[in-house]
Coordinates of C-alpha atoms and ligand atoms in Angstrom, one line a residue:
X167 CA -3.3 -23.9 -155.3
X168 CA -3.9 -23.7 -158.8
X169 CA -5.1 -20.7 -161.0
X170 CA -8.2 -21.9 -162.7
X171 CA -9.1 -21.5 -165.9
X172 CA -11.7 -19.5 -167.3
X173 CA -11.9 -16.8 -164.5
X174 CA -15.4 -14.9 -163.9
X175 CA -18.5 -17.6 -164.3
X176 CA -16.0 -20.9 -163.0
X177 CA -14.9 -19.1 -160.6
X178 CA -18.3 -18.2 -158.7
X179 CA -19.8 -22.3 -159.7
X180 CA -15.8 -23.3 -157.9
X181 CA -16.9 -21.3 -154.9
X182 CA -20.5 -22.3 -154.2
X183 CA -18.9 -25.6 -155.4
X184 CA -16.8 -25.1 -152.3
X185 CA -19.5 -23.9 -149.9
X186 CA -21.5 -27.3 -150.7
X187 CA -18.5 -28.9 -150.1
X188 CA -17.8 -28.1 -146.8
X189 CA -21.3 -29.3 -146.0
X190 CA -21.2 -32.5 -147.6
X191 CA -20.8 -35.5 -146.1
X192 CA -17.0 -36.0 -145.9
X193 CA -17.2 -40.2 -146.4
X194 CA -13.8 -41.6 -147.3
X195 CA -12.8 -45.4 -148.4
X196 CA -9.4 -45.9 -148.6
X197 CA -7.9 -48.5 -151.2
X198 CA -4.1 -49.2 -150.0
X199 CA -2.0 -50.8 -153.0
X200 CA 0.0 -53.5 -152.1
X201 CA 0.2 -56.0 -155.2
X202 CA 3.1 -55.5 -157.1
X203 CA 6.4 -57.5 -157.5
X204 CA 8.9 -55.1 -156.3
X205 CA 10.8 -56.3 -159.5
X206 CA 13.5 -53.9 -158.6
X207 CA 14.0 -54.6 -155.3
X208 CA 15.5 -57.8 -155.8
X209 CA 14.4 -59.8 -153.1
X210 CA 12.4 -62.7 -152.3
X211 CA 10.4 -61.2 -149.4
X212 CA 7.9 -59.0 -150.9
X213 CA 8.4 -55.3 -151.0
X214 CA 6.0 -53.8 -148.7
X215 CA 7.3 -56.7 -145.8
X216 CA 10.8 -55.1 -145.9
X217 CA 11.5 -53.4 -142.6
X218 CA 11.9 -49.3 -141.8
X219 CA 13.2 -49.4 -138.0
X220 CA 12.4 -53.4 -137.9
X221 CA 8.6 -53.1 -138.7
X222 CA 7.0 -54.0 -142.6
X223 CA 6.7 -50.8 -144.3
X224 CA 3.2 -51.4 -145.1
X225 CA 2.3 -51.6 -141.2
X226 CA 3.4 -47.8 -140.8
X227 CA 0.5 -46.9 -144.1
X228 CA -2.1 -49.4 -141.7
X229 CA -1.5 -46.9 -138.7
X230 CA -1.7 -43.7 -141.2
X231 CA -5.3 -45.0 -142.5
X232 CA -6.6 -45.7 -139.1
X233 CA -5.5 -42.5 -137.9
X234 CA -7.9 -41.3 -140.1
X235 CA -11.0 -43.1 -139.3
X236 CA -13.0 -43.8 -142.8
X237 CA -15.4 -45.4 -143.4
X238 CA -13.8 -48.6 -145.4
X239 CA -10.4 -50.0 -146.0
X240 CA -9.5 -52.0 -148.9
X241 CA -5.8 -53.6 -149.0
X242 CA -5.0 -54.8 -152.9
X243 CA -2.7 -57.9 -152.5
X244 CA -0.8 -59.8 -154.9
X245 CA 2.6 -61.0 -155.1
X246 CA 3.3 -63.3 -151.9
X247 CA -0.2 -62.5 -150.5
X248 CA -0.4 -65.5 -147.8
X249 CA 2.7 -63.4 -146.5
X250 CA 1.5 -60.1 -146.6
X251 CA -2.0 -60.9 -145.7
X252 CA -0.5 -61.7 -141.9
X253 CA 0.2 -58.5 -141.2
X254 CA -3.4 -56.8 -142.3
X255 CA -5.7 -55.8 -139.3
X256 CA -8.8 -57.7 -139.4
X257 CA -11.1 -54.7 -140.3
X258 CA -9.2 -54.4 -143.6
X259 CA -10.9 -56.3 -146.4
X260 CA -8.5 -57.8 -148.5
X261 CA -8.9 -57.9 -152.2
X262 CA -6.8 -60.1 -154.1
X263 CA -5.5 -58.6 -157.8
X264 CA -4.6 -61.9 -160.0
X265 CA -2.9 -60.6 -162.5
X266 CA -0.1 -57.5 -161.7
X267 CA -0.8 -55.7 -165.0
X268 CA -0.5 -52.1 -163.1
X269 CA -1.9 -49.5 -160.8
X270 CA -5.4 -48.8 -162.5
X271 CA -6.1 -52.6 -162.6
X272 CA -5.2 -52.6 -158.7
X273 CA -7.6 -50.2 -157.7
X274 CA -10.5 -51.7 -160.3
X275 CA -10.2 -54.6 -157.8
X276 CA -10.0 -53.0 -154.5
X277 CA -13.3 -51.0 -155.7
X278 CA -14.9 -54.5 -156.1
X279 CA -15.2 -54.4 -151.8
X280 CA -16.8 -51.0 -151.9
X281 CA -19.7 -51.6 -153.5
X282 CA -22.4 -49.0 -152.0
X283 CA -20.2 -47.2 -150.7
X284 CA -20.6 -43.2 -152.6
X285 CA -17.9 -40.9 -151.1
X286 CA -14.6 -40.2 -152.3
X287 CA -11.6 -42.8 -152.5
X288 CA -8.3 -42.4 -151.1
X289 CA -5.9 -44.3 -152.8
X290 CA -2.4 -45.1 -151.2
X291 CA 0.4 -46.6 -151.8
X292 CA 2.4 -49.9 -149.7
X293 CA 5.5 -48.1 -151.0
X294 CA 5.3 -45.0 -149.5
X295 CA 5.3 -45.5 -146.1
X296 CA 6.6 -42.3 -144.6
X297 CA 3.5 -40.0 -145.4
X298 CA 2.2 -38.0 -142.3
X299 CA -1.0 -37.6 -141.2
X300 CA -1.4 -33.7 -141.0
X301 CA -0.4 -33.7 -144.9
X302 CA -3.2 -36.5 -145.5
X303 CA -5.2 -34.6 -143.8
X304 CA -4.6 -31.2 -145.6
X305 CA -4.9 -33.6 -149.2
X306 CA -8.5 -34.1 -147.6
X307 CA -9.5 -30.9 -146.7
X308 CA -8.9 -29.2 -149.7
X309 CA -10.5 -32.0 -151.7
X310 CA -14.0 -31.4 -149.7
X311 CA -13.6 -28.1 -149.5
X312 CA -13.2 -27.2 -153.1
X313 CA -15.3 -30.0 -153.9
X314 CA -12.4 -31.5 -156.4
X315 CA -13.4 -34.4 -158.3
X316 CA -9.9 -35.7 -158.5
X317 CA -7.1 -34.4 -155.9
X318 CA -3.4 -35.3 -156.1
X319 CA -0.6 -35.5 -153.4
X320 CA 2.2 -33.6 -155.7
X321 CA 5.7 -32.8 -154.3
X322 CA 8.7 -30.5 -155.4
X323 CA 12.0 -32.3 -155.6
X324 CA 15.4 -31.5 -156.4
X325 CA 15.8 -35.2 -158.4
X326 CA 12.7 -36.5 -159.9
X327 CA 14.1 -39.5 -161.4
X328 CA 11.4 -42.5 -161.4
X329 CA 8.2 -40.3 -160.1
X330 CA 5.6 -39.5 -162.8
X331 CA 5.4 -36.0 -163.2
X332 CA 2.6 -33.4 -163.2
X333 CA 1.9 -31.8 -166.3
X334 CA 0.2 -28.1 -165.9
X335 CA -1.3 -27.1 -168.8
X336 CA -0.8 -22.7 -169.9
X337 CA -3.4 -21.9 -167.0
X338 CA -1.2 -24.1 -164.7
X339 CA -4.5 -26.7 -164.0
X340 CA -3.4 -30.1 -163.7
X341 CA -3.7 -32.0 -167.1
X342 CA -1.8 -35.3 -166.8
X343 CA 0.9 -37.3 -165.6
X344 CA 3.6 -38.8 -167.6
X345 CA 5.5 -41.8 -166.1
X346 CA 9.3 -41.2 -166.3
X347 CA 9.8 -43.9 -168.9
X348 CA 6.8 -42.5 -171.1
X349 CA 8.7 -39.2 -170.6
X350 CA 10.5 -37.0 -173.1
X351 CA 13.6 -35.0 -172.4
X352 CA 11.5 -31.9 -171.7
X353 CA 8.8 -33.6 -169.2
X354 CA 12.1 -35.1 -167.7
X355 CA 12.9 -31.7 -166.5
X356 CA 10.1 -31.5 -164.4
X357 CA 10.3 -31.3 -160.7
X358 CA 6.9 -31.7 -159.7
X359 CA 6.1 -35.6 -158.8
X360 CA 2.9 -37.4 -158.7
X361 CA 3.2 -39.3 -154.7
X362 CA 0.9 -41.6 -155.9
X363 CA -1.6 -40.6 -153.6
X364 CA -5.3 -39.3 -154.6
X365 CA -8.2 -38.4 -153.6
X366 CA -11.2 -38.8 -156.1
X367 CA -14.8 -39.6 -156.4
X368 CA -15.7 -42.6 -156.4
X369 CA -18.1 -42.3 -159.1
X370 CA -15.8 -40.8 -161.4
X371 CA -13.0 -43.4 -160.7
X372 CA -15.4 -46.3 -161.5
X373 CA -16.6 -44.6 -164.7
X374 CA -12.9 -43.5 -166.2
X375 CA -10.9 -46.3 -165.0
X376 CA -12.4 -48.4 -167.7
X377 CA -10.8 -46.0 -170.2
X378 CA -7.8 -46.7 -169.3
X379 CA -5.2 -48.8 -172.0
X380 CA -1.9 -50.5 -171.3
X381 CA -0.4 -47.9 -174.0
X382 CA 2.7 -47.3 -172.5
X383 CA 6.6 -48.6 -172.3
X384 CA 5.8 -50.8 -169.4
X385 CA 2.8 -52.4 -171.1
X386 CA 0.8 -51.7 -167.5
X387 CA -2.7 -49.9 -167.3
X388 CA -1.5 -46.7 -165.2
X389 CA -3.6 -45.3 -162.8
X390 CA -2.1 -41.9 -163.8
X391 CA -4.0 -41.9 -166.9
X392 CA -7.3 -41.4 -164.9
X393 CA -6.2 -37.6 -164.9
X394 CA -5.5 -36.9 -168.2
X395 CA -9.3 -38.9 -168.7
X396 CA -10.8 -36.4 -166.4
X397 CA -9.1 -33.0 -167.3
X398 CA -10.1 -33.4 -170.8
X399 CA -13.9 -34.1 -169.8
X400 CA -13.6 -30.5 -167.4
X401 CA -13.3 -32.3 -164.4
X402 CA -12.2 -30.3 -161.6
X403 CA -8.4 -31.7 -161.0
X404 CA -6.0 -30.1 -158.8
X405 CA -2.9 -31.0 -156.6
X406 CA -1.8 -30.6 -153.0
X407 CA 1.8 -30.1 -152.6
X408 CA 3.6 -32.2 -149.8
X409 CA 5.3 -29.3 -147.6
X410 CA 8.0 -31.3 -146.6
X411 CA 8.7 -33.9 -150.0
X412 CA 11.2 -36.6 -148.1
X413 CA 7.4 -38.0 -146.9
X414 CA 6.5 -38.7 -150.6
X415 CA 9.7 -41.1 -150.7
X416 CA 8.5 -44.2 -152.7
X417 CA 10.7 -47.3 -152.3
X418 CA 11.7 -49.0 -155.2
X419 CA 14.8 -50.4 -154.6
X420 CA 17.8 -51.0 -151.8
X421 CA 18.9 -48.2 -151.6
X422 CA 15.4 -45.7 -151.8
X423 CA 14.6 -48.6 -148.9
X424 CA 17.5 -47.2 -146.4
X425 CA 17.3 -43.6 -147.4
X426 CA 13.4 -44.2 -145.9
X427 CA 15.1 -46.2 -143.0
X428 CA 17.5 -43.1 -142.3
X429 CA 14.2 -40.9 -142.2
X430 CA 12.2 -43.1 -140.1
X431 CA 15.2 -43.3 -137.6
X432 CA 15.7 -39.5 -137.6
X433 CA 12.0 -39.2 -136.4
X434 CA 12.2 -41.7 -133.9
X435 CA 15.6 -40.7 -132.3
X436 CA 13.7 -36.7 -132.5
X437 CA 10.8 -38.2 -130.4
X438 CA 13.0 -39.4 -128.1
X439 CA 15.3 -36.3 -127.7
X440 CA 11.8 -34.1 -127.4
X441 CA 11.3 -36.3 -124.3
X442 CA 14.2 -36.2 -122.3
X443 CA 16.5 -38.5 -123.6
X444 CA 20.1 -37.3 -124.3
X445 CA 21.1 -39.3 -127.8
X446 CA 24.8 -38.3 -128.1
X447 CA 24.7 -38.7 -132.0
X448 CA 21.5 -39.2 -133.8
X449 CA 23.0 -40.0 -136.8
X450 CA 25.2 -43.1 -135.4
X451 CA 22.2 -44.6 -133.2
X452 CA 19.3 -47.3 -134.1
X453 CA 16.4 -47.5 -132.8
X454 CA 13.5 -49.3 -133.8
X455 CA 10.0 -49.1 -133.3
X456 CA 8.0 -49.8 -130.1
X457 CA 11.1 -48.9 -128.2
X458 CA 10.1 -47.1 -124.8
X459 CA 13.2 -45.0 -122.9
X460 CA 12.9 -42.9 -119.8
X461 CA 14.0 -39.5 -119.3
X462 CA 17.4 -38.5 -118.0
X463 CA 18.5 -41.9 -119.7
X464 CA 22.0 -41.1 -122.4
X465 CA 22.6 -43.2 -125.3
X466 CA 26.0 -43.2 -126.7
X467 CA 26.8 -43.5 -130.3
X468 CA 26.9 -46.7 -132.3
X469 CA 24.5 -48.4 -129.9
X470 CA 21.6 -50.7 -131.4
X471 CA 18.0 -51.0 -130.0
X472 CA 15.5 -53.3 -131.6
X473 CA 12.0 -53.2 -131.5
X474 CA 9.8 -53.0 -128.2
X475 CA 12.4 -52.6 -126.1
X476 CA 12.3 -50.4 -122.7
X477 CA 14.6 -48.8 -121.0
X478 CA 14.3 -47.1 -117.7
X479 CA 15.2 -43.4 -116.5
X480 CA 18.5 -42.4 -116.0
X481 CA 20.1 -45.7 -117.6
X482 CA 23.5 -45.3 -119.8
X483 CA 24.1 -47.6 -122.8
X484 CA 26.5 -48.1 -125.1
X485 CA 28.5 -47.0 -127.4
X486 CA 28.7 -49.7 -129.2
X487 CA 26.0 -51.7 -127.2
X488 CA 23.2 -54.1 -128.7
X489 CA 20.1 -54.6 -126.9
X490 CA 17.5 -57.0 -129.1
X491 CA 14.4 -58.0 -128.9
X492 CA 12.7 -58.8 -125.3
X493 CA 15.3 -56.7 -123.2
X494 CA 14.1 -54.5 -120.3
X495 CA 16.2 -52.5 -118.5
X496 CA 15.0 -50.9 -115.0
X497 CA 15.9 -47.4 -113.9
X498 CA 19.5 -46.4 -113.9
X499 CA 21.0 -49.6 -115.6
X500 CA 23.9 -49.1 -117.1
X501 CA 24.8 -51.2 -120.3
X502 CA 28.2 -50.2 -121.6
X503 CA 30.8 -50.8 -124.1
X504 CA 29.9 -54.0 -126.4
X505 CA 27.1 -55.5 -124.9
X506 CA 24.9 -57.9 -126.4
X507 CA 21.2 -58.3 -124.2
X508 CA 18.6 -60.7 -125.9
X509 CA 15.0 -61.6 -123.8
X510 CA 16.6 -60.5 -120.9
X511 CA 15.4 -58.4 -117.6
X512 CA 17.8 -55.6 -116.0
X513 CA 16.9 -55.1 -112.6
X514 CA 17.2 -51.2 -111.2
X515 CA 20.7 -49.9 -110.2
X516 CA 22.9 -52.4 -112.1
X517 CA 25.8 -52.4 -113.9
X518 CA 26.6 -54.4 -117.0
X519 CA 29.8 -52.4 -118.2
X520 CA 31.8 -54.1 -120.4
X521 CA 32.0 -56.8 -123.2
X522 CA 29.0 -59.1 -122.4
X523 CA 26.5 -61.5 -123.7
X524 CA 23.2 -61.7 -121.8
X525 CA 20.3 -63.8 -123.3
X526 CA 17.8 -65.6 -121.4
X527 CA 18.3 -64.2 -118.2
X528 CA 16.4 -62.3 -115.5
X529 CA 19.4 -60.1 -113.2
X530 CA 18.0 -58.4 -110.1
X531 CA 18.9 -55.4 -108.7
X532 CA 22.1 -53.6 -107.9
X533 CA 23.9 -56.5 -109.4
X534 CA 27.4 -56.0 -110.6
X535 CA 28.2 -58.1 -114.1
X536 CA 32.7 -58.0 -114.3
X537 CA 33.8 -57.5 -118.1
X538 CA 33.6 -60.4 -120.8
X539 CA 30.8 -62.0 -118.5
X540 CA 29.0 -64.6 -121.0
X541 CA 25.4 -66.7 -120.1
X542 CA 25.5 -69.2 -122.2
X543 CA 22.3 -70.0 -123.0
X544 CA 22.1 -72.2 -125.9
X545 CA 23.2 -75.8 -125.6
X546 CA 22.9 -76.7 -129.6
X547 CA 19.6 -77.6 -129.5
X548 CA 17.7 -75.5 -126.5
X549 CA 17.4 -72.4 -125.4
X550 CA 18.2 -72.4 -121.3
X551 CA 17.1 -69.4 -118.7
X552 CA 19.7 -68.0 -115.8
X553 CA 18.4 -66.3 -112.9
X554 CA 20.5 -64.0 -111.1
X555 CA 19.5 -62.8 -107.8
X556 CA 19.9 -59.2 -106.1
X557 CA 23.3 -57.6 -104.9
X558 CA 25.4 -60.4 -107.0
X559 CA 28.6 -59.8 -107.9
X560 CA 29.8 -61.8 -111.4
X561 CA 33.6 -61.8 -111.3
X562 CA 35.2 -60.8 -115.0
X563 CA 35.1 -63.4 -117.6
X564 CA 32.9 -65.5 -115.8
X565 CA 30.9 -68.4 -117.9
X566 CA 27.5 -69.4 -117.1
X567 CA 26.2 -72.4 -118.5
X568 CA 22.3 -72.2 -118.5
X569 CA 20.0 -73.4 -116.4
X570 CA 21.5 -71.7 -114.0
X571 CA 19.9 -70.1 -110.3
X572 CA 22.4 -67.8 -108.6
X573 CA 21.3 -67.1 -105.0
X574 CA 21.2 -63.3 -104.0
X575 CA 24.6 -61.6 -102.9
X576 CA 26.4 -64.7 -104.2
X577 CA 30.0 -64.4 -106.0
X578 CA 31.7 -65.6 -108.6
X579 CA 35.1 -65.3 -109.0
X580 CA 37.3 -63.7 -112.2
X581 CA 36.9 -66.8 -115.0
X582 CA 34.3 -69.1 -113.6
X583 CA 32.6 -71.3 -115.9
X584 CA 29.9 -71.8 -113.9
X585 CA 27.8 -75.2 -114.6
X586 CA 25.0 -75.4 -111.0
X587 CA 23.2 -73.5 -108.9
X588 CA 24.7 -71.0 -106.5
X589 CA 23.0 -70.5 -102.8
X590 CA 23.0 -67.1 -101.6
X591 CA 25.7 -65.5 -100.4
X592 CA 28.3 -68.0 -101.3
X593 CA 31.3 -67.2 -103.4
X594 CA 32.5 -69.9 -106.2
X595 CA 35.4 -69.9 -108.1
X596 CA 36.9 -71.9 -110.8
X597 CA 36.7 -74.3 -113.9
X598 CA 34.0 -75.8 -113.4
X599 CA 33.4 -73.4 -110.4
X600 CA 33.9 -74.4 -106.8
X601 CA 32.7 -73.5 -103.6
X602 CA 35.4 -71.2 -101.9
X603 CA 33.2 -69.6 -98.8
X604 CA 29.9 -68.8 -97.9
X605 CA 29.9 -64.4 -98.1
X606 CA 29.3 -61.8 -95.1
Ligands
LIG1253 C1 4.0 -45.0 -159.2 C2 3.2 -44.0 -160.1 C3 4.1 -42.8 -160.3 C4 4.5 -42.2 -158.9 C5 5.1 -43.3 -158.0 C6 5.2 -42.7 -156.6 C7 1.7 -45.3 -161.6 C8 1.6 -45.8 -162.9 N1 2.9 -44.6 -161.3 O1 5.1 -45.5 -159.9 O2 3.4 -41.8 -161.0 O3 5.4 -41.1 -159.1 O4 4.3 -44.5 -157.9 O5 5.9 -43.6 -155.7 O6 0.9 -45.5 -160.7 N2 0.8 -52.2 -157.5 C9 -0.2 -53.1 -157.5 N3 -0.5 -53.8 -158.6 C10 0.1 -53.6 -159.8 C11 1.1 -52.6 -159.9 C12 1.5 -51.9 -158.7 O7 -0.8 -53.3 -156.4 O8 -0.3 -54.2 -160.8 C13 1.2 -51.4 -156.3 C14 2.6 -51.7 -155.9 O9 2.7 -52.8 -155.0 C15 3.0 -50.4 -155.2 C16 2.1 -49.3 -155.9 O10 1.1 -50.1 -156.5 O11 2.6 -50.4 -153.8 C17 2.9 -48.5 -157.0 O12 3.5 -49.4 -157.9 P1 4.9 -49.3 -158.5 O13 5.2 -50.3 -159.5 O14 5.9 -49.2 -157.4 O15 4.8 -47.8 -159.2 P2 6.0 -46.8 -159.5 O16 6.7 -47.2 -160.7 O17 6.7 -46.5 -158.3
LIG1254 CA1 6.7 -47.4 -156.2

């Protein structure tokens, strides 16, 4: 990665260095930071609880670290913590930072929980949530390998602005990181970003961090200091770059929050596609997480799926349809032009085509739901269920005003507001609907 300094001698300690690595115990605590204000942001909900594809950003970091398996897991909480905390697994210990005075303060109190503990620390950030395993993995590797004392995620972009950048001293090592508001106009120019993510003994982080002073614009003890601290002692620092840099994204503000949610969707709508699913325009179609869809099934453009939802094989939906949280459609459902579904079931084989609210309600099979069909399932105060039974056929505009039972094969005729039960096979029609005949 990095030519080191002093070739000849270093060099052959760096390689037996290495060769002890690999057989030392790879033992990894992770400290996830997750304390800080998210001044810029704006908001009264605390950064890491804002949503990428309707789930907390922080929850997507959880899944990374336990994808990983180490030994301890330390969350640093600050800023709304009672909220945060409800979202932490229960093998995370939660450390509590009272004072946000800056990264390097953060992880002195997550380090508090890992007392004993002797391997290296993997420190991550709530903010950056769309880091992938592989390249975690690949930070690790080459930490234990070369037996590194301090190993940073870096990554190459095009704008910089807001990342601390990597400073390379004549023998391109490592040497520090300047924050961009620390930075002059020449450091400015540089294109290689600190992720925020590092690997690094633990020893070494407990001894250094200490050294650390709130000398800076922002007044904050930076954790990014810790390299400068260990470079000039010889430590052995170096830097992994991030092969693809959109996963070092760190969310700061609004908008850096819905470039991530653009990225997260891309990955999910590519999962999809990889699996069958025909999405007609990625780029014009939401989905969120947890969302299950079966092959041969096509989503049109502008069409909105919320989190957990499932959809059956060889269903069609959309454009322009909505399907929230709680919906489940069967095989070969069809839910067309601007439909709205909310905790509803979609039995196999039928159609819901055009402009229709369903929430609340459980439709069988090979039932037919006309245009502008509406259950009305809210009656100010309560939220009411309709039941509608196989092979039904819901005449256009029709009304139904929950609790409602509609018998299988029953009818209802265009614009019925329907306000009782219907017995099977019985065709009503009307305001409020009638009984016109019992059907075939
Ligand atoms: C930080 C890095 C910067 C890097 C960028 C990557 C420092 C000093 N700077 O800057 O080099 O390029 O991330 O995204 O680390 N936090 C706490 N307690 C605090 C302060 C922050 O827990 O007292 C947490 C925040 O909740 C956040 C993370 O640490 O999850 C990073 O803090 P933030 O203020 O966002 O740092 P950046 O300015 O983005
Ligand atoms: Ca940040």
């Amino acid at each position: 990665m990095v030519a080191h300094q002093n070739l000849g001698l270093t060099v052959k300690v760096r390689i037996l260095a290495g060769q002890l690595g690999k057989i030392m115990k790879k033992e990894i605590a992770v400290i996830i930071l997750a304390a800080g204000k998210s001044t810029r942001m704006k908001s009264a909900t605390p950064k890491v609880l804002h949503k990428l594809c309707g789930r907390p950003m922080l929850s997507y970091v959880l899944d990374l670290v336990r994808s990983l398996k180490p030994e301890k897991v330390v969350a640093v909480l600050g800023h709304e913590q009672k909220r945060v905390r409800e979202i932490i697994p229960g093998n995370v210990k939660i450390t509590l930072q009272k004072k946000l005075i800056g990264t390097a303060d953060a992880v002195k109190v997550g380090l508090t929980a890992l007392k004993g503990f002797q391997g290296s620390v993997l420190i991550l950030y709530g903010d950056v949530p769309l880091l992938k395993k592989a390249t975690l993995q690949k930070l690790l590797d080459y930490h234990f390998t070369n037996n590194v004392d301090a190993t940073l995620l870096t990554a190459q972009l095009k704008k910089p602005f807001g990342y601390g950048r990597i400073m390379r001293d004549k023998y391109s090592s490592i040497c520090a990181i300047v924050e961009e508001k620390d930075a002059d106009e020449v450091q400015k120019e540089i294109k290689e970003i600190n992720t925020g993510i590092m690997v690094i003994k633990k020893q070494k982080l407990e001894n250094n961090l200490k050294r650390i002073r709130a000398n800076n614009q922002k007044k904050e003890f930076y954790l990014t200091d810790i390299i400068e601290i260990l470079a000039k002692q010889q430590l052995l620092v170096d830097g992994v770059k991030a092969d693809d840099a959109k996963e070092a994204l760190g969310i700061n503000t609004g908008s850096e929050l819905a470039q991530a949610n653009t990225l997260m969707r891309q990955r999910i709508n590519e999962v999809f596609m990889n699996n069958g699913v025909t999405i007609i325009d990625p780029a014009n179609t939401w989905i969120n997480f947890g969302t299950k869809i079966g092959a041969d099934t096509v989503i049109y453009p502008f069409t909105v799926i919320e989190r957990d939802v499932k959809i059956g094989k060889r269903c069609l939906v959309g454009p322009f349809a909505h399907l929230r949280d709680g919906v489940e459609l069967k095989d070969d459902v069809t839910a067309g032009n601007f439909i709205e579904m909310v905790r509803s079931k979609i039995g196999a084989k039928t159609f819901v085509k055009h402009f229709s609210y369903i929430g609340d309600t459980a439709v069988g099979s090979s039932v037919n739901i006309g245009a502008g069909t509406v259950t009305a399932n809210f009656d100010g105060r309560n939220k009411h269920e309709t039941f509608i039974g196989d092979n039904v056929n819901i005449g256009s505009d029709t009304v139904i005003v929950a609790p409602v039972k509609i018998g299988k094969a029953a009818a209802t005729g265009a614009g019925a507001i329907v306000t009782r039960d219907i017995a099977a096979k019985t065709l009503v029609a009307g305001v409020p609907a009638r009984i016109l005949k019992k059907r075939g």
